[in-house]
PDB file of C-alpha atoms in Angstrom:
ATOM      1  CA  UNK A   1       0.000   0.000   0.000  1.00 48.00           C
ATOM      2  CA  UNK A   2       2.858   2.368   0.878  1.00 46.00           C
ATOM      3  CA  UNK A   3       4.580   1.667  -2.457  1.00 49.00           C
ATOM      4  CA  UNK A   4       1.342   2.363  -4.342  1.00 46.00           C
ATOM      5  CA  UNK A   5       0.863   5.639  -2.451  1.00 45.00           C
ATOM      6  CA  UNK A   6       4.442   6.664  -3.261  1.00 48.00           C
ATOM      7  CA  UNK A   7       3.911   5.868  -6.952  1.00 48.00           C
ATOM      8  CA  UNK A   8       0.677   7.900  -7.005  1.00 42.00           C
ATOM      9  CA  UNK A   9       2.354  10.853  -5.308  1.00 43.00           C
ATOM     10  CA  UNK A  10       5.264  10.689  -7.711  1.00 45.00           C
ATOM     11  CA  UNK A  11       2.961  10.562 -10.766  1.00 42.00           C
ATOM     12  CA  UNK A  12       0.919  13.515  -9.516  1.00 38.00           C
ATOM     13  CA  UNK A  13       4.088  15.500  -8.858  1.00 42.00           C
ATOM     14  CA  UNK A  14       5.395  14.774 -12.348  1.00 44.00           C
ATOM     15  CA  UNK A  15       2.103  15.831 -13.980  1.00 33.00           C
ATOM     16  CA  UNK A  16       1.881  19.068 -11.999  1.00 35.00           C
ATOM     17  CA  UNK A  17       5.530  19.868 -12.638  1.00 37.00           C
ATOM     18  CA  UNK A  18       4.956  19.392 -16.373  1.00 35.00           C
ATOM     19  CA  UNK A  19       1.933  21.679 -16.313  1.00 32.00           C
ATOM     20  CA  UNK A  20       3.829  24.326 -14.385  1.00 34.00           C
ATOM     21  CA  UNK A  21       6.746  24.161 -16.795  1.00 34.00           C
ATOM     22  CA  UNK A  22       4.390  24.488 -19.763  1.00 32.00           C
ATOM     23  CA  UNK A  23       2.694  27.509 -18.217  1.00 31.00           C
ATOM     24  CA  UNK A  24       5.948  29.469 -18.304  1.00 28.00           C
ATOM     25  CA  UNK A  25       5.780  29.631 -22.092  1.00 29.00           C
ATOM     26  CA  UNK A  26       2.139  30.696 -22.083  1.00 30.00           C
ATOM     27  CA  UNK A  27       0.864  34.275 -21.837  1.00 32.00           C
ATOM     28  CA  UNK A  28      -0.384  35.344 -18.436  1.00 36.00           C
ATOM     29  CA  UNK A  29      -4.103  35.145 -17.732  1.00 43.00           C
ATOM     30  CA  UNK A  30      -4.332  38.924 -17.728  1.00 41.00           C
ATOM     31  CA  UNK A  31      -8.068  38.979 -18.453  1.00 46.00           C
ATOM     32  CA  UNK A  32      -8.686  37.169 -15.200  1.00 46.00           C
ATOM     33  CA  UNK A  33      -6.246  39.324 -13.279  1.00 44.00           C
ATOM     34  CA  UNK A  34      -3.666  36.682 -12.353  1.00 43.00           C
ATOM     35  CA  UNK A  35      -0.901  34.685 -14.013  1.00 41.00           C
ATOM     36  CA  UNK A  36      -0.359  30.956 -13.414  1.00 40.00           C
ATOM     37  CA  UNK A  37       2.392  30.425 -10.844  1.00 38.00           C
ATOM     38  CA  UNK A  38       4.985  27.684 -11.496  1.00 34.00           C
ATOM     39  CA  UNK A  39       4.149  25.708  -8.361  1.00 32.00           C
ATOM     40  CA  UNK A  40       2.834  22.220  -7.674  1.00 35.00           C
ATOM     41  CA  UNK A  41      -0.129  23.381  -5.591  1.00 39.00           C
ATOM     42  CA  UNK A  42      -1.708  26.702  -4.826  1.00 40.00           C
ATOM     43  CA  UNK A  43      -0.280  28.911  -2.132  1.00 46.00           C
ATOM     44  CA  UNK A  44      -1.628  27.558   1.188  1.00 43.00           C
ATOM     45  CA  UNK A  45      -2.348  31.131   2.233  1.00 42.00           C
ATOM     46  CA  UNK A  46      -4.644  31.558  -0.780  1.00 57.00           C
ATOM     47  CA  UNK A  47      -6.326  28.156  -0.615  1.00 70.00           C
ATOM     48  CA  UNK A  48      -9.851  28.278   0.742  1.00 80.00           C
ATOM     49  CA  UNK A  49     -11.825  25.784   2.815  1.00 83.00           C
ATOM     50  CA  UNK A  50     -12.997  23.972  -0.346  1.00 84.00           C
ATOM     51  CA  UNK A  51      -9.572  23.445  -1.912  1.00 86.00           C
ATOM     52  CA  UNK A  52      -9.975  19.666  -1.706  1.00 86.00           C
ATOM     53  CA  UNK A  53     -13.507  19.787  -3.083  1.00 87.00           C
ATOM     54  CA  UNK A  54     -12.672  21.353  -6.453  1.00 90.00           C
ATOM     55  CA  UNK A  55     -10.748  19.340  -9.059  1.00 89.00           C
ATOM     56  CA  UNK A  56      -7.281  20.698  -9.720  1.00 90.00           C
ATOM     57  CA  UNK A  57      -7.142  20.753 -13.506  1.00 94.00           C
ATOM     58  CA  UNK A  58      -6.252  23.011 -16.412  1.00 96.00           C
ATOM     59  CA  UNK A  59      -8.747  25.029 -18.471  1.00 97.00           C
ATOM     60  CA  UNK A  60      -8.301  27.172 -21.582  1.00 98.00           C
ATOM     61  CA  UNK A  61      -9.766  30.673 -21.674  1.00 97.00           C
ATOM     62  CA  UNK A  62     -11.479  32.305 -24.642  1.00 97.00           C
ATOM     63  CA  UNK A  63      -8.263  34.310 -25.021  1.00 96.00           C
ATOM     64  CA  UNK A  64      -6.342  31.130 -25.784  1.00 95.00           C
ATOM     65  CA  UNK A  65      -4.529  31.096 -22.433  1.00 95.00           C
ATOM     66  CA  UNK A  66      -4.282  28.184 -20.018  1.00 96.00           C
ATOM     67  CA  UNK A  67      -4.945  28.435 -16.308  1.00 96.00           C
ATOM     68  CA  UNK A  68      -5.265  26.114 -13.337  1.00 95.00           C
ATOM     69  CA  UNK A  69      -8.946  26.240 -12.514  1.00 96.00           C
ATOM     70  CA  UNK A  70      -8.802  26.337  -8.730  1.00 94.00           C
ATOM     71  CA  UNK A  71      -5.394  27.851  -8.051  1.00 93.00           C
ATOM     72  CA  UNK A  72      -5.534  30.646 -10.650  1.00 94.00           C
ATOM     73  CA  UNK A  73      -9.247  31.403 -10.955  1.00 96.00           C
ATOM     74  CA  UNK A  74     -11.083  30.400  -7.764  1.00 95.00           C
ATOM     75  CA  UNK A  75      -8.776  30.472  -4.741  1.00 93.00           C
ATOM     76  CA  UNK A  76      -9.099  33.598  -2.637  1.00 91.00           C
ATOM     77  CA  UNK A  77     -11.680  35.184  -4.942  1.00 94.00           C
ATOM     78  CA  UNK A  78     -15.334  36.126  -5.075  1.00 95.00           C
ATOM     79  CA  UNK A  79     -16.736  34.523  -8.213  1.00 96.00           C
ATOM     80  CA  UNK A  80     -19.873  33.599 -10.117  1.00 97.00           C
ATOM     81  CA  UNK A  81     -19.747  30.420 -12.210  1.00 97.00           C
ATOM     82  CA  UNK A  82     -22.191  29.135 -14.813  1.00 96.00           C
ATOM     83  CA  UNK A  83     -22.261  26.341 -17.380  1.00 96.00           C
ATOM     84  CA  UNK A  84     -23.373  27.110 -20.918  1.00 94.00           C
ATOM     85  CA  UNK A  85     -22.989  26.270 -24.590  1.00 95.00           C
ATOM     86  CA  UNK A  86     -23.165  28.482 -27.629  1.00 96.00           C
ATOM     87  CA  UNK A  87     -25.758  26.269 -29.301  1.00 95.00           C
ATOM     88  CA  UNK A  88     -27.790  26.007 -26.106  1.00 91.00           C
ATOM     89  CA  UNK A  89     -28.052  29.759 -25.582  1.00 90.00           C
ATOM     90  CA  UNK A  90     -31.334  29.818 -27.512  1.00 86.00           C
ATOM     91  CA  UNK A  91     -32.978  27.551 -24.937  1.00 84.00           C
ATOM     92  CA  UNK A  92     -30.994  28.823 -21.939  1.00 83.00           C
ATOM     93  CA  UNK A  93     -30.322  32.575 -22.497  1.00 89.00           C
ATOM     94  CA  UNK A  94     -28.045  32.763 -19.491  1.00 93.00           C
ATOM     95  CA  UNK A  95     -25.147  34.596 -21.126  1.00 96.00           C
ATOM     96  CA  UNK A  96     -27.362  37.461 -22.235  1.00 94.00           C
ATOM     97  CA  UNK A  97     -28.624  37.816 -18.662  1.00 95.00           C
ATOM     98  CA  UNK A  98     -25.109  37.777 -17.221  1.00 96.00           C
ATOM     99  CA  UNK A  99     -24.148  40.449 -19.747  1.00 96.00           C
ATOM    100  CA  UNK A 100     -26.828  42.637 -18.200  1.00 96.00           C
ATOM    101  CA  UNK A 101     -25.687  41.720 -14.678  1.00 96.00           C
ATOM    102  CA  UNK A 102     -22.100  42.774 -15.375  1.00 95.00           C
ATOM    103  CA  UNK A 103     -23.288  46.342 -15.924  1.00 95.00           C
ATOM    104  CA  UNK A 104     -24.383  46.503 -12.287  1.00 95.00           C
ATOM    105  CA  UNK A 105     -20.989  45.245 -11.121  1.00 95.00           C
ATOM    106  CA  UNK A 106     -19.280  48.335 -12.512  1.00 94.00           C
ATOM    107  CA  UNK A 107     -15.544  48.538 -11.960  1.00 94.00           C
ATOM    108  CA  UNK A 108     -15.747  45.769  -9.332  1.00 94.00           C
ATOM    109  CA  UNK A 109     -15.673  43.246 -12.185  1.00 96.00           C
ATOM    110  CA  UNK A 110     -12.112  42.094 -12.726  1.00 95.00           C
ATOM    111  CA  UNK A 111     -11.004  43.651  -9.444  1.00 93.00           C
ATOM    112  CA  UNK A 112     -13.181  42.333  -6.633  1.00 93.00           C
ATOM    113  CA  UNK A 113     -15.418  39.821  -8.421  1.00 95.00           C
ATOM    114  CA  UNK A 114     -14.975  37.540 -11.424  1.00 97.00           C
ATOM    115  CA  UNK A 115     -17.358  35.733 -13.780  1.00 98.00           C
ATOM    116  CA  UNK A 116     -16.560  32.342 -15.329  1.00 98.00           C
ATOM    117  CA  UNK A 117     -18.673  30.648 -18.009  1.00 98.00           C
ATOM    118  CA  UNK A 118     -17.696  27.048 -18.756  1.00 97.00           C
ATOM    119  CA  UNK A 119     -18.884  25.408 -21.947  1.00 97.00           C
ATOM    120  CA  UNK A 120     -20.548  22.011 -21.633  1.00 95.00           C
ATOM    121  CA  UNK A 121     -19.863  21.418 -25.342  1.00 96.00           C
ATOM    122  CA  UNK A 122     -16.062  21.748 -25.422  1.00 97.00           C
ATOM    123  CA  UNK A 123     -15.553  19.914 -28.706  1.00 96.00           C
ATOM    124  CA  UNK A 124     -17.673  22.396 -30.654  1.00 97.00           C
ATOM    125  CA  UNK A 125     -17.156  25.525 -28.520  1.00 97.00           C
ATOM    126  CA  UNK A 126     -13.479  26.110 -29.253  1.00 97.00           C
ATOM    127  CA  UNK A 127     -11.606  28.985 -27.582  1.00 97.00           C
ATOM    128  CA  UNK A 128     -11.928  30.897 -30.860  1.00 97.00           C
ATOM    129  CA  UNK A 129     -15.686  30.353 -30.950  1.00 98.00           C
ATOM    130  CA  UNK A 130     -15.944  31.377 -27.303  1.00 98.00           C
ATOM    131  CA  UNK A 131     -13.930  34.529 -28.025  1.00 98.00           C
ATOM    132  CA  UNK A 132     -16.383  35.573 -30.748  1.00 98.00           C
ATOM    133  CA  UNK A 133     -19.274  34.693 -28.432  1.00 98.00           C
ATOM    134  CA  UNK A 134     -17.761  36.802 -25.631  1.00 98.00           C
ATOM    135  CA  UNK A 135     -17.360  39.794 -27.971  1.00 97.00           C
ATOM    136  CA  UNK A 136     -20.934  39.411 -29.156  1.00 96.00           C
ATOM    137  CA  UNK A 137     -22.163  39.708 -25.566  1.00 97.00           C
ATOM    138  CA  UNK A 138     -19.802  42.525 -24.626  1.00 97.00           C
ATOM    139  CA  UNK A 139     -17.896  40.538 -21.986  1.00 97.00           C
ATOM    140  CA  UNK A 140     -15.609  42.872 -20.088  1.00 96.00           C
ATOM    141  CA  UNK A 141     -12.301  42.183 -18.375  1.00 95.00           C
ATOM    142  CA  UNK A 142     -12.918  39.852 -15.465  1.00 97.00           C
ATOM    143  CA  UNK A 143     -15.380  37.633 -17.355  1.00 98.00           C
ATOM    144  CA  UNK A 144     -13.754  34.525 -18.829  1.00 98.00           C
ATOM    145  CA  UNK A 145     -15.287  31.840 -21.035  1.00 98.00           C
ATOM    146  CA  UNK A 146     -13.594  28.508 -20.375  1.00 98.00           C
ATOM    147  CA  UNK A 147     -13.018  25.303 -22.290  1.00 98.00           C
ATOM    148  CA  UNK A 148     -11.675  22.015 -20.914  1.00 97.00           C
ATOM    149  CA  UNK A 149     -11.436  18.367 -21.822  1.00 97.00           C
ATOM    150  CA  UNK A 150     -14.902  16.724 -21.850  1.00 96.00           C
ATOM    151  CA  UNK A 151     -14.147  14.535 -18.826  1.00 96.00           C
ATOM    152  CA  UNK A 152     -12.806  17.545 -16.943  1.00 96.00           C
ATOM    153  CA  UNK A 153     -15.957  19.525 -17.718  1.00 95.00           C
ATOM    154  CA  UNK A 154     -18.013  16.760 -16.124  1.00 93.00           C
ATOM    155  CA  UNK A 155     -15.768  16.770 -13.070  1.00 94.00           C
ATOM    156  CA  UNK A 156     -16.206  20.519 -12.744  1.00 95.00           C
ATOM    157  CA  UNK A 157     -19.974  20.215 -13.048  1.00 92.00           C
ATOM    158  CA  UNK A 158     -20.066  17.596 -10.302  1.00 90.00           C
ATOM    159  CA  UNK A 159     -18.002  19.823  -8.022  1.00 91.00           C
ATOM    160  CA  UNK A 160     -20.566  22.634  -8.339  1.00 90.00           C
ATOM    161  CA  UNK A 161     -23.823  20.712  -8.772  1.00 82.00           C
ATOM    162  CA  UNK A 162     -24.483  17.495  -6.876  1.00 67.00           C
ATOM    163  CA  UNK A 163     -27.901  15.881  -6.846  1.00 48.00           C
ATOM    164  CA  UNK A 164     -27.834  14.892  -3.175  1.00 43.00           C
ATOM    165  CA  UNK A 165     -31.046  12.866  -3.422  1.00 39.00           C
ATOM    166  CA  UNK A 166     -29.718  10.792  -6.324  1.00 40.00           C
ATOM    167  CA  UNK A 167     -26.389  10.368  -4.545  1.00 42.00           C
ATOM    168  CA  UNK A 168     -28.143   9.159  -1.389  1.00 40.00           C
ATOM    169  CA  UNK A 169     -30.142   6.619  -3.392  1.00 41.00           C
ATOM    170  CA  UNK A 170     -27.000   5.348  -5.088  1.00 43.00           C
ATOM    171  CA  UNK A 171     -27.785   6.688  -8.565  1.00 45.00           C
ATOM    172  CA  UNK A 172     -24.878   7.812 -10.714  1.00 46.00           C
ATOM    173  CA  UNK A 173     -26.530  11.102 -11.569  1.00 48.00           C
ATOM    174  CA  UNK A 174     -29.772  13.020 -11.341  1.00 51.00           C
ATOM    175  CA  UNK A 175     -31.380  15.805 -13.352  1.00 54.00           C
ATOM    176  CA  UNK A 176     -28.834  18.226 -14.812  1.00 68.00           C
ATOM    177  CA  UNK A 177     -29.541  21.655 -13.328  1.00 73.00           C
ATOM    178  CA  UNK A 178     -26.158  23.136 -14.190  1.00 80.00           C
ATOM    179  CA  UNK A 179     -27.492  25.418 -16.941  1.00 81.00           C
ATOM    180  CA  UNK A 180     -30.482  26.586 -14.956  1.00 85.00           C
ATOM    181  CA  UNK A 181     -28.506  27.849 -11.972  1.00 91.00           C
ATOM    182  CA  UNK A 182     -25.413  29.920 -11.307  1.00 94.00           C
ATOM    183  CA  UNK A 183     -23.092  29.301  -8.379  1.00 94.00           C
ATOM    184  CA  UNK A 184     -21.523  32.225  -6.576  1.00 95.00           C
ATOM    185  CA  UNK A 185     -19.133  32.268  -3.671  1.00 94.00           C
ATOM    186  CA  UNK A 186     -16.251  33.664  -1.725  1.00 93.00           C
ATOM    187  CA  UNK A 187     -13.656  30.913  -1.676  1.00 92.00           C
ATOM    188  CA  UNK A 188     -11.510  32.782   0.839  1.00 90.00           C
ATOM    189  CA  UNK A 189     -14.180  32.040   3.451  1.00 89.00           C
ATOM    190  CA  UNK A 190     -15.854  29.013   1.859  1.00 90.00           C
ATOM    191  CA  UNK A 191     -19.203  30.814   1.594  1.00 90.00           C
ATOM    192  CA  UNK A 192     -21.156  29.599  -1.474  1.00 92.00           C
ATOM    193  CA  UNK A 193     -24.697  29.828  -2.791  1.00 92.00           C
ATOM    194  CA  UNK A 194     -26.771  29.409  -5.929  1.00 92.00           C
ATOM    195  CA  UNK A 195     -29.647  31.161  -7.657  1.00 92.00           C
ATOM    196  CA  UNK A 196     -31.596  30.929 -10.935  1.00 93.00           C
ATOM    197  CA  UNK A 197     -29.455  31.885 -13.890  1.00 92.00           C
ATOM    198  CA  UNK A 198     -32.181  34.020 -15.437  1.00 92.00           C
ATOM    199  CA  UNK A 199     -32.958  35.949 -12.248  1.00 94.00           C
ATOM    200  CA  UNK A 200     -33.126  39.735 -12.333  1.00 95.00           C
ATOM    201  CA  UNK A 201     -29.590  40.899 -13.261  1.00 95.00           C
ATOM    202  CA  UNK A 202     -29.625  43.429 -10.410  1.00 95.00           C
ATOM    203  CA  UNK A 203     -30.288  40.567  -8.024  1.00 93.00           C
ATOM    204  CA  UNK A 204     -27.441  38.502  -9.512  1.00 94.00           C
ATOM    205  CA  UNK A 205     -25.034  41.386  -8.968  1.00 94.00           C
ATOM    206  CA  UNK A 206     -26.346  41.840  -5.422  1.00 93.00           C
ATOM    207  CA  UNK A 207     -25.681  38.170  -4.635  1.00 90.00           C
ATOM    208  CA  UNK A 208     -21.985  38.710  -5.283  1.00 89.00           C
ATOM    209  CA  UNK A 209     -22.038  41.654  -2.889  1.00 86.00           C
ATOM    210  CA  UNK A 210     -23.532  39.413  -0.191  1.00 86.00           C
ATOM    211  CA  UNK A 211     -20.488  37.139  -0.149  1.00 87.00           C
ATOM    212  CA  UNK A 212     -17.824  39.766  -0.879  1.00 79.00           C
ATOM    213  CA  UNK A 213     -15.573  40.701   2.040  1.00 68.00           C
ATOM    214  CA  UNK A 214     -16.651  43.906   3.763  1.00 59.00           C
ATOM    215  CA  UNK A 215     -14.089  46.692   4.216  1.00 57.00           C
ATOM    216  CA  UNK A 216     -12.694  46.887   7.750  1.00 53.00           C
ATOM    217  CA  UNK A 217     -14.225  49.570   9.964  1.00 52.00           C
ATOM    218  CA  UNK A 218     -12.257  52.789  10.355  1.00 59.00           C
ATOM    219  CA  UNK A 219     -12.095  55.414  13.068  1.00 60.00           C
ATOM    220  CA  UNK A 220     -12.817  55.116  16.784  1.00 66.00           C
ATOM    221  CA  UNK A 221     -15.670  52.900  17.958  1.00 59.00           C
ATOM    222  CA  UNK A 222     -18.986  54.667  18.216  1.00 58.00           C
ATOM    223  CA  UNK A 223     -21.772  53.756  20.585  1.00 57.00           C
ATOM    224  CA  UNK A 224     -25.348  54.118  19.448  1.00 54.00           C
ATOM    225  CA  UNK A 225     -27.693  55.491  22.078  1.00 51.00           C
ATOM    226  CA  UNK A 226     -31.119  54.087  22.935  1.00 53.00           C
ATOM    227  CA  UNK A 227     -33.832  54.567  20.356  1.00 54.00           C
ATOM    228  CA  UNK A 228     -36.535  57.099  21.075  1.00 54.00           C
ATOM    229  CA  UNK A 229     -39.804  55.574  22.277  1.00 54.00           C
ATOM    230  CA  UNK A 230     -42.561  55.029  19.740  1.00 49.00           C
ATOM    231  CA  UNK A 231     -45.365  57.557  19.688  1.00 52.00           C
ATOM    232  CA  UNK A 232     -49.026  56.720  19.276  1.00 53.00           C
ATOM    233  CA  UNK A 233     -48.723  57.402  15.555  1.00 52.00           C
ATOM    234  CA  UNK A 234     -46.103  54.688  15.219  1.00 51.00           C
ATOM    235  CA  UNK A 235     -43.185  57.088  14.762  1.00 52.00           C
ATOM    236  CA  UNK A 236     -40.289  57.731  17.084  1.00 51.00           C
TER     237      UNK A 236
END
């Protein structure tokens, strides 16, 4: 058992080292605000409570750049993630709704919060096709469209959407709700939630604010006095 564990560890180290070496020759993921670091695992200081939950794999952005999904795009960030396909946009107009939501994020997008759209049809939705799709919807800096190997896409979907009832009953999978919902979270604290993908775009933007870290208080502490008693008219 010990020899098998050593072999597994060695193989994983070799794979990660190869990926890190290959990333040196690739352009930085500037659109997402961070460049892949040549390291085996993400910085422990940046890793969130769910670091073991998310698969550690490589994705390709619509800009033709490669990034480590968790380490470069999720760890330490406030994000919103959805699954889509170019062909499926007619039946699930999620991208158009997110394009409206990004307007309410203002200059926070690409600085404090990030949007990631992963195609569920990676063989047809090439990075070039996703780039044209992103331009068509006016995607700003901080919103990346991602492509990965088909098996990796499925692993990513399972990490975000798990049919707990089907899992409890021993079924391999349940209804696919990945294109009907968006997941949002603050991986620095491990706080995650979900909401309908076609919800009011103002509400989608507000959800990201709910999980974003609040600025620390400034100035001396202030004590609020007792509230005035209510009058007969219901006003204080």
